[in-house]
Structure formats: structure tokens, C-alpha cells
């Protein structure tokens, strides 16, 4: 592959090295560091003039430093007369911070009661905005002590705008937490999915997968779970929240898992609370084995401790985030390698071939 340059940031050098090995292209040399005042320093050692540059940087680790480093890498390539700059972000930074995603985290029943109370109290006049803190947050604002309405920031939208302002021409991202982000860009975006890798892992690592039930831990992930159900011809179950207090009693199961293995599917494991609660519910309903699969394994706070104590048999995550340290602390953790897929996607975009063909499922596979 001529006229291609692979650059990696400091967020996930192991993944970048694997991708370069899959492509047969060496990573270009660059110096990444900080000055004494903690400002980010980037120096690209080889020429990028009239070349197609791929910058691999995941939104993990020291996220804020890595995001600034990515912007400076893009700008350095733009100033170096790169022909085209493609940003490869297996985990897109700040992808959970949209107005819509913040609303989803709020107790909907309390929001509804506050709205209804507001309308009832003003039935004889024009209704005002609900005064409860949850209802105000639902509408994108919260009331401070001084009475000022504090509007929620859309940090993910800001990051998207900054990527374009820095000079990126193309973005490759995997399983965005909020797919709406794809519409925030004016540059081409290839949104790719770990689904083929997950299906392959299920077939090879779960002995009795044909009898398994795929479980979505919430309504938001039902589409993802049913897609895999349809491709593997498996049954589906859903864990729903009867009320939004974060307790086991507030969650219920729709579907039958008695005497069968189960596979919990989610896009991200962060605090681990969702997987912990879901696994306990499935165990109470008679599931024989409980597997959990997520695209992004962030494992912040007590997540690994929760998983170790939970009845989960194994937890599989892709390596969009470095997993070596996590595996040392959690023997249940398995890794799904996505480097070959990312390498093939880079090759296809470089030669102008179809990316969507990678996600056409072969029923005979």
C-alpha cells in the first residue's frame, strides 16, 4: 500500500500495532509527550505530503489529554500537506454526552409527576415550565441555588466540531453509544459495528450457544440484541425497569430463561452496575450460565469488583480499550480482537471499496 501513513496516539498503542501488522504497513514515527508546563507536544518524524494519513486514537485512558493530542496530530498532518486525513476512533470520545443521552439517565416517572403537578397547579392560567429539578434537567436545564437555569452542555457535539476544525476529512468510529452523533459531522463518517466479531466469538467460545437466550439489559439495547438473535436464530429476552430506582426490585424480566444459558449484550460496560443487576435477575430466574458481551469495556470505579462477585460466567469485550490491566484483576474477562476488522476497513477505505459489505451476514457461516 503506497502513499499511506499510519499514526497512533498514546491512548492505545497495542491496537495500533496490531492494525499495522494486519495491513503490512509500519507505523510512522512520531514523538508524543508534554512540555514542562504540561502542554501537549507532537512531532511527526516522516513526511505526510500528498499522502493518506490514518490517525488511530481511542477515547479511553486520560481522555482529555488524548483528545487534545488527537487535535494536534490532525493539525500537524494538515500543516504537513497531507492529501487526506482519516481519524480512526474505536471508542469515540464524549459519545455519551449528548442532550438526549442525559435525558435517558433521569427518572422518567418523577419527571412526569412534576410536569403533571405543574399543569394541575396552573389549570386556570397558562401553564409554566415545571419547577422540579428532574423535569428541568429533562428539558436540558437545571435550577441553581441563585435561580439561574443551568443548561446542559453538548460536549459530544463540541468534540465533533473541533475534529472538523482541526482538519479531519473522514471519521471511522465503532458502535457509537448515541448513533445520532453521525449526523453532527459535515465530513464522511463510517460507523462500523463489532457485531461480526461478537457473533464469531459466541460460536467459538460458548459451547451450547444454540440453546442460549440473548438478553438486552435495557430497552435501549433491544435493537442490537435482536439483530444478533436474528442472525444466530436465538430467542430473545429483555430486562426492563418497572421504576427507575437503582434496585433489583425495580427491574423485571420479559422472556423465559429457565434452564438455559444466557448472553447479555450491551454496547459499553462502565461502572458494571447494569451487568451486575442483570446477572442477578437472570440467576434468580433459573439461567444455567450467564455470559456478558460488550463492545467497549471501560470498567471504571468498582466495575471489576462487581463482576468478580456477580454470577456471570464470563465477560467478553473488544479491545477498543486496552484490556491487559483489567484481565489481570478479573479472571472472568475475555477479549475479542477487532484489529483485523479495523485493518480491513482501513484497506477498503484507502482503495475506495465498500465497507458495508463487511457487515452482510452469511447465513451458512
Short mmCIF file of C-alpha atoms in Angstrom, two decimals:
data_model
loop_
_atom_site.label_atom_id
_atom_site.label_comp_id
_atom_site.label_asym_id
_atom_site.label_seq_id
_atom_site.Cartn_x
_atom_site.Cartn_y
_atom_site.Cartn_z
CA UNK A 1 0.00 0.00 0.00
CA UNK A 2 1.70 3.16 -1.25
CA UNK A 3 1.09 6.71 -0.08
CA UNK A 4 -0.48 5.63 3.19
CA UNK A 5 0.69 6.76 6.61
CA UNK A 6 -0.40 5.17 9.91
CA UNK A 7 -0.06 7.29 13.02
CA UNK A 8 -1.03 6.29 16.53
CA UNK A 9 -1.76 8.42 19.54
CA UNK A 10 -0.84 7.43 23.06
CA UNK A 11 -4.28 6.07 24.04
CA UNK A 12 -3.95 2.52 22.65
CA UNK A 13 -0.57 1.72 21.05
CA UNK A 14 -1.17 -2.05 21.25
CA UNK A 15 -4.22 -1.85 19.00
CA UNK A 16 -2.41 0.42 16.53
CA UNK A 17 0.48 -2.06 16.33
CA UNK A 18 -1.91 -4.95 15.63
CA UNK A 19 -3.66 -2.97 12.90
CA UNK A 20 -0.33 -2.15 11.25
CA UNK A 21 0.61 -5.84 11.30
CA UNK A 22 -2.70 -6.78 9.68
CA UNK A 23 -2.13 -4.20 6.94
CA UNK A 24 1.57 -4.92 6.49
CA UNK A 25 2.27 -1.20 6.90
CA UNK A 26 4.68 0.11 9.53
CA UNK A 27 3.55 2.77 11.97
CA UNK A 28 5.14 6.11 11.13
CA UNK A 29 7.43 7.53 13.74
CA UNK A 30 6.14 10.41 15.84
CA UNK A 31 7.07 11.90 19.20
CA UNK A 32 4.26 12.30 21.72
CA UNK A 33 4.86 13.97 25.03
CA UNK A 34 4.39 17.05 27.18
CA UNK A 35 6.35 20.18 27.84
CA UNK A 36 7.29 21.13 31.40
CA UNK A 37 4.07 23.18 31.69
CA UNK A 38 2.02 20.07 30.70
CA UNK A 39 1.12 21.31 27.22
CA UNK A 40 0.95 18.51 24.66
CA UNK A 41 3.87 18.16 22.27
CA UNK A 42 3.58 16.33 18.93
CA UNK A 43 6.30 15.87 16.32
CA UNK A 44 5.82 13.75 13.17
CA UNK A 45 9.18 12.37 12.04
CA UNK A 46 8.30 11.38 8.45
CA UNK A 47 6.76 13.24 5.53
CA UNK A 48 2.99 13.11 5.05
CA UNK A 49 2.89 15.34 1.97
CA UNK A 50 0.24 14.17 -0.53
CA UNK A 51 -0.38 11.00 1.46
CA UNK A 52 -3.50 9.47 3.01
CA UNK A 53 -2.98 9.62 6.76
CA UNK A 54 -4.84 7.39 9.23
CA UNK A 55 -4.66 8.51 12.87
CA UNK A 56 -5.63 5.83 15.41
CA UNK A 57 -6.75 7.25 18.75
CA UNK A 58 -9.35 5.79 21.10
CA UNK A 59 -11.36 7.76 23.66
CA UNK A 60 -10.02 5.97 26.72
CA UNK A 61 -7.45 6.41 29.46
CA UNK A 62 -6.61 10.07 30.01
CA UNK A 63 -9.43 11.09 27.70
CA UNK A 64 -8.96 14.86 27.78
CA UNK A 65 -5.21 14.65 27.09
CA UNK A 66 -5.79 12.12 24.32
CA UNK A 67 -8.45 14.29 22.66
CA UNK A 68 -6.15 17.34 22.62
CA UNK A 69 -3.32 15.14 21.33
CA UNK A 70 -5.60 13.94 18.51
CA UNK A 71 -6.47 17.51 17.51
CA UNK A 72 -2.79 18.47 17.39
CA UNK A 73 -1.91 15.35 15.37
CA UNK A 74 -4.60 16.25 12.83
CA UNK A 75 -3.38 19.82 12.63
CA UNK A 76 0.24 18.70 12.21
CA UNK A 77 -0.76 16.48 9.29
CA UNK A 78 -2.80 19.30 7.75
CA UNK A 79 0.16 21.69 8.01
CA UNK A 80 2.34 18.94 6.54
CA UNK A 81 0.20 18.97 3.34
CA UNK A 82 -1.43 15.58 3.84
CA UNK A 83 -3.76 14.74 0.96
CA UNK A 84 -6.44 13.20 3.21
CA UNK A 85 -6.72 12.69 6.97
CA UNK A 86 -8.85 9.89 8.39
CA UNK A 87 -9.41 9.64 12.14
CA UNK A 88 -9.97 6.11 13.47
CA UNK A 89 -11.63 6.24 16.91
CA UNK A 90 -12.67 2.73 18.03
CA UNK A 91 -14.25 4.41 21.08
CA UNK A 92 -15.40 7.91 20.15
CA UNK A 93 -14.61 10.36 22.99
CA UNK A 94 -17.50 12.10 24.75
CA UNK A 95 -20.00 9.98 22.81
CA UNK A 96 -22.22 9.63 25.90
CA UNK A 97 -22.59 13.36 26.49
CA UNK A 98 -25.49 14.44 24.35
CA UNK A 99 -28.68 16.12 25.47
CA UNK A 100 -30.63 13.00 24.53
CA UNK A 101 -28.39 10.62 26.49
CA UNK A 102 -28.51 12.85 29.57
CA UNK A 103 -32.29 12.80 29.47
CA UNK A 104 -32.31 9.00 29.35
CA UNK A 105 -30.49 8.82 32.68
CA UNK A 106 -33.20 10.75 34.56
CA UNK A 107 -36.12 9.17 36.46
CA UNK A 108 -38.92 9.45 33.93
CA UNK A 109 -41.75 8.79 36.41
CA UNK A 110 -40.63 11.69 38.61
CA UNK A 111 -40.31 13.94 35.57
CA UNK A 112 -43.85 13.04 34.55
CA UNK A 113 -45.30 13.71 38.00
CA UNK A 114 -43.60 17.10 38.17
CA UNK A 115 -44.93 18.06 34.76
CA UNK A 116 -48.45 16.93 35.72
CA UNK A 117 -48.29 18.82 39.04
CA UNK A 118 -47.22 21.95 37.21
CA UNK A 119 -50.09 21.66 34.75
CA UNK A 120 -52.61 20.99 37.56
CA UNK A 121 -51.47 23.96 39.61
CA UNK A 122 -51.85 26.26 36.63
CA UNK A 123 -55.04 24.81 35.20
CA UNK A 124 -56.75 28.20 35.28
CA UNK A 125 -53.95 30.02 33.52
CA UNK A 126 -51.21 29.42 31.03
CA UNK A 127 -49.03 26.57 32.33
CA UNK A 128 -45.45 27.49 33.25
CA UNK A 129 -42.39 25.32 32.97
CA UNK A 130 -42.29 22.52 35.58
CA UNK A 131 -40.34 23.61 38.65
CA UNK A 132 -38.97 20.22 39.77
CA UNK A 133 -35.25 19.63 39.35
CA UNK A 134 -35.73 16.37 37.41
CA UNK A 135 -38.21 17.93 34.98
CA UNK A 136 -35.92 20.90 34.38
CA UNK A 137 -32.97 18.58 33.76
CA UNK A 138 -35.14 16.57 31.36
CA UNK A 139 -35.66 19.72 29.29
CA UNK A 140 -31.91 20.38 29.21
CA UNK A 141 -31.58 22.66 32.23
CA UNK A 142 -31.22 22.57 35.99
CA UNK A 143 -32.00 25.19 38.59
CA UNK A 144 -29.04 26.52 40.54
CA UNK A 145 -29.17 27.98 44.03
CA UNK A 146 -29.40 31.50 42.63
CA UNK A 147 -32.42 30.59 40.49
CA UNK A 148 -30.44 30.65 37.23
CA UNK A 149 -31.36 27.88 34.78
CA UNK A 150 -28.18 26.00 34.01
CA UNK A 151 -28.36 24.44 30.55
CA UNK A 152 -26.66 21.13 29.81
CA UNK A 153 -23.57 21.30 27.62
CA UNK A 154 -23.43 19.17 24.48
CA UNK A 155 -19.80 18.14 24.82
CA UNK A 156 -20.02 15.42 22.18
CA UNK A 157 -21.22 17.91 19.58
CA UNK A 158 -18.35 20.20 20.53
CA UNK A 159 -15.79 17.40 20.03
CA UNK A 160 -17.30 16.65 16.61
CA UNK A 161 -16.97 20.31 15.58
CA UNK A 162 -13.39 20.51 16.88
CA UNK A 163 -12.38 17.40 14.91
CA UNK A 164 -13.55 19.06 11.73
CA UNK A 165 -11.99 22.40 12.64
CA UNK A 166 -8.65 20.66 13.26
CA UNK A 167 -8.71 19.40 9.66
CA UNK A 168 -10.08 15.84 9.66
CA UNK A 169 -11.52 14.71 6.30
CA UNK A 170 -13.07 11.39 7.34
CA UNK A 171 -14.04 9.57 10.54
CA UNK A 172 -14.21 5.87 11.33
CA UNK A 173 -15.95 5.06 14.63
CA UNK A 174 -17.20 1.81 16.15
CA UNK A 175 -20.61 1.33 17.79
CA UNK A 176 -21.38 4.88 18.87
CA UNK A 177 -23.26 5.00 22.17
CA UNK A 178 -25.61 7.51 20.55
CA UNK A 179 -25.84 6.92 16.77
CA UNK A 180 -27.20 10.46 16.41
CA UNK A 181 -23.60 11.71 16.54
CA UNK A 182 -23.09 10.58 12.97
CA UNK A 183 -25.35 13.44 11.91
CA UNK A 184 -23.27 16.06 13.74
CA UNK A 185 -20.47 15.83 11.14
CA UNK A 186 -20.22 17.51 7.77
CA UNK A 187 -17.42 15.13 6.78
CA UNK A 188 -17.99 11.47 5.77
CA UNK A 189 -18.45 9.12 8.73
CA UNK A 190 -18.10 5.33 8.52
CA UNK A 191 -19.95 3.91 11.52
CA UNK A 192 -18.81 0.33 11.91
CA UNK A 193 -20.03 -2.46 14.16
CA UNK A 194 -18.38 -5.16 16.24
CA UNK A 195 -21.30 -7.49 15.55
CA UNK A 196 -19.43 -9.88 13.18
CA UNK A 197 -16.64 -10.30 15.75
CA UNK A 198 -19.17 -10.85 18.54
CA UNK A 199 -21.04 -13.50 16.52
CA UNK A 200 -17.79 -15.30 15.79
CA UNK A 201 -16.86 -15.24 19.49
CA UNK A 202 -20.24 -16.64 20.51
CA UNK A 203 -19.90 -19.51 18.06
CA UNK A 204 -16.36 -20.39 19.09
CA UNK A 205 -16.33 -19.72 22.86
CA UNK A 206 -19.82 -20.64 24.12
CA UNK A 207 -20.20 -24.45 23.89
CA UNK A 208 -24.02 -24.63 23.94
CA UNK A 209 -24.77 -21.32 22.23
CA UNK A 210 -27.57 -22.81 20.10
CA UNK A 211 -29.70 -23.20 23.25
CA UNK A 212 -28.85 -19.72 24.57
CA UNK A 213 -31.15 -16.76 25.09
CA UNK A 214 -29.85 -13.31 24.12
CA UNK A 215 -30.77 -10.72 26.75
CA UNK A 216 -30.83 -6.95 26.43
CA UNK A 217 -30.24 -5.29 29.84
CA UNK A 218 -32.44 -2.33 28.88
CA UNK A 219 -34.88 -1.24 26.20
CA UNK A 220 -32.27 0.95 24.51
CA UNK A 221 -30.14 -2.06 23.57
CA UNK A 222 -33.00 -4.18 22.25
CA UNK A 223 -32.24 -3.39 18.61
CA UNK A 224 -28.64 -4.52 18.99
CA UNK A 225 -29.62 -7.73 20.76
CA UNK A 226 -32.41 -8.66 18.34
CA UNK A 227 -30.07 -8.16 15.39
CA UNK A 228 -27.76 -10.86 16.75
CA UNK A 229 -30.75 -13.02 17.68
CA UNK A 230 -31.97 -12.95 14.10
CA UNK A 231 -28.55 -13.82 12.68
CA UNK A 232 -28.00 -16.72 15.09
CA UNK A 233 -31.67 -17.79 15.24
CA UNK A 234 -31.77 -17.48 19.05
CA UNK A 235 -34.52 -16.49 21.47
CA UNK A 236 -34.67 -13.00 22.95
CA UNK A 237 -35.37 -11.66 26.45
CA UNK A 238 -35.47 -8.13 27.85
CA UNK A 239 -34.79 -6.73 31.29
CA UNK A 240 -36.96 -3.70 31.91
CA UNK A 241 -37.19 -1.16 34.69
CA UNK A 242 -40.56 -1.01 36.41
CA UNK A 243 -39.45 2.10 38.24
CA UNK A 244 -36.16 3.89 37.92
CA UNK A 245 -34.78 3.48 41.42
CA UNK A 246 -31.50 1.60 41.03
CA UNK A 247 -32.56 -1.52 42.94
CA UNK A 248 -33.06 -5.15 41.99
CA UNK A 249 -36.72 -4.98 42.95
CA UNK A 250 -37.34 -2.29 40.32
CA UNK A 251 -36.20 -4.48 37.42
CA UNK A 252 -38.14 -7.26 35.74
CA UNK A 253 -37.54 -9.88 33.04
CA UNK A 254 -39.60 -10.34 29.89
CA UNK A 255 -38.87 -13.74 28.39
CA UNK A 256 -38.07 -17.30 29.52
CA UNK A 257 -34.52 -18.26 30.58
CA UNK A 258 -35.24 -21.17 32.96
CA UNK A 259 -32.66 -23.94 32.49
CA UNK A 260 -30.90 -22.21 29.58
CA UNK A 261 -27.63 -20.31 29.09
CA UNK A 262 -27.98 -16.55 28.60
CA UNK A 263 -25.95 -13.92 26.77
CA UNK A 264 -26.25 -10.32 27.96
CA UNK A 265 -25.45 -7.86 25.17
CA UNK A 266 -24.59 -4.19 25.76
CA UNK A 267 -22.60 -1.54 23.94
CA UNK A 268 -20.50 -0.49 26.94
CA UNK A 269 -19.56 -1.65 30.43
CA UNK A 270 -18.57 1.35 32.51
CA UNK A 271 -19.50 1.13 36.20
CA UNK A 272 -20.62 -2.51 35.85
CA UNK A 273 -23.86 -1.92 37.76
CA UNK A 274 -26.09 -2.84 34.80
CA UNK A 275 -24.33 -6.16 34.21
CA UNK A 276 -24.29 -6.93 37.94
CA UNK A 277 -28.02 -6.35 38.38
CA UNK A 278 -28.94 -8.12 35.12
CA UNK A 279 -26.92 -11.21 36.02
CA UNK A 280 -28.56 -11.49 39.45
CA UNK A 281 -32.02 -11.25 37.89
CA UNK A 282 -31.18 -13.95 35.33
CA UNK A 283 -29.79 -16.19 38.06
CA UNK A 284 -32.99 -15.82 40.09
CA UNK A 285 -34.99 -16.80 37.01
CA UNK A 286 -33.07 -20.05 36.58
CA UNK A 287 -30.40 -19.28 33.95
CA UNK A 288 -27.73 -22.01 33.96
CA UNK A 289 -24.85 -19.92 32.57
CA UNK A 290 -24.59 -16.15 32.17
CA UNK A 291 -22.29 -14.59 29.61
CA UNK A 292 -21.93 -10.84 29.16
CA UNK A 293 -20.65 -9.27 25.94
CA UNK A 294 -19.96 -5.57 25.39
CA UNK A 295 -18.26 -3.63 22.62
CA UNK A 296 -16.45 -1.15 24.87
CA UNK A 297 -15.04 -2.31 28.20
CA UNK A 298 -14.25 0.86 30.15
CA UNK A 299 -14.51 -0.69 33.65
CA UNK A 300 -14.39 2.44 35.77
CA UNK A 301 -14.73 2.58 39.55
CA UNK A 302 -15.76 -0.71 41.19
CA UNK A 303 -16.76 -2.39 37.90
CA UNK A 304 -14.27 -5.26 38.09
CA UNK A 305 -15.12 -5.95 41.73
CA UNK A 306 -18.83 -6.06 40.85
CA UNK A 307 -18.18 -8.51 38.00
CA UNK A 308 -15.98 -10.74 40.17
CA UNK A 309 -18.74 -11.02 42.77
CA UNK A 310 -21.57 -11.44 40.25
CA UNK A 311 -22.86 -14.81 38.97
CA UNK A 312 -21.55 -14.01 35.47
CA UNK A 313 -19.65 -16.92 33.91
CA UNK A 314 -17.53 -14.78 31.57
CA UNK A 315 -17.41 -11.20 30.28
CA UNK A 316 -16.17 -10.56 26.74
CA UNK A 317 -15.23 -7.10 25.45
CA UNK A 318 -13.48 -5.93 22.32
CA UNK A 319 -10.11 -4.24 22.57
CA UNK A 320 -11.32 -0.76 21.62
CA UNK A 321 -10.00 -0.01 25.13
CA UNK A 322 -6.76 -1.63 26.46
CA UNK A 323 -7.79 -4.75 28.38
CA UNK A 324 -4.49 -6.18 29.68
CA UNK A 325 -4.63 -4.49 33.09
CA UNK A 326 -8.30 -5.36 33.51
CA UNK A 327 -7.72 -9.05 32.73
CA UNK A 328 -5.10 -9.25 35.48
CA UNK A 329 -7.70 -8.09 38.01
CA UNK A 330 -10.67 -10.05 36.67
CA UNK A 331 -10.19 -13.69 35.58
CA UNK A 332 -13.70 -13.70 34.05
CA UNK A 333 -12.70 -11.14 31.43
CA UNK A 334 -12.12 -12.24 27.81
CA UNK A 335 -11.01 -10.10 24.87
CA UNK A 336 -12.44 -10.01 21.33
CA UNK A 337 -9.81 -8.75 18.91
CA UNK A 338 -11.11 -6.16 16.44
CA UNK A 339 -7.73 -5.27 14.91
CA UNK A 340 -8.24 -7.45 11.78
CA UNK A 341 -11.62 -5.80 11.14
CA UNK A 342 -10.23 -2.29 11.58
CA UNK A 343 -7.30 -3.16 9.34
CA UNK A 344 -9.65 -4.41 6.61
CA UNK A 345 -11.80 -1.29 6.91
CA UNK A 346 -8.74 0.94 6.56
CA UNK A 347 -7.68 -1.04 3.48
CA UNK A 348 -11.14 -0.75 1.91
CA UNK A 349 -11.44 2.99 2.53
CA UNK A 350 -7.95 3.53 1.14
CA UNK A 351 -8.81 1.73 -2.11
CA UNK A 352 -12.36 3.07 -2.29
CA UNK A 353 -14.05 -0.29 -1.74
CA UNK A 354 -17.35 -0.93 0.02
CA UNK A 355 -17.27 -1.04 3.83
CA UNK A 356 -20.88 -2.15 4.29
CA UNK A 357 -20.16 -5.50 2.63
CA UNK A 358 -18.22 -6.49 5.75
CA UNK A 359 -21.46 -6.48 7.73
CA UNK A 360 -23.52 -8.63 5.35
CA UNK A 361 -24.23 -11.77 7.37
CA UNK A 362 -23.66 -15.15 5.75
CA UNK A 363 -26.39 -17.50 6.95
CA UNK A 364 -24.24 -20.52 6.16
CA UNK A 365 -21.26 -19.30 8.18
#
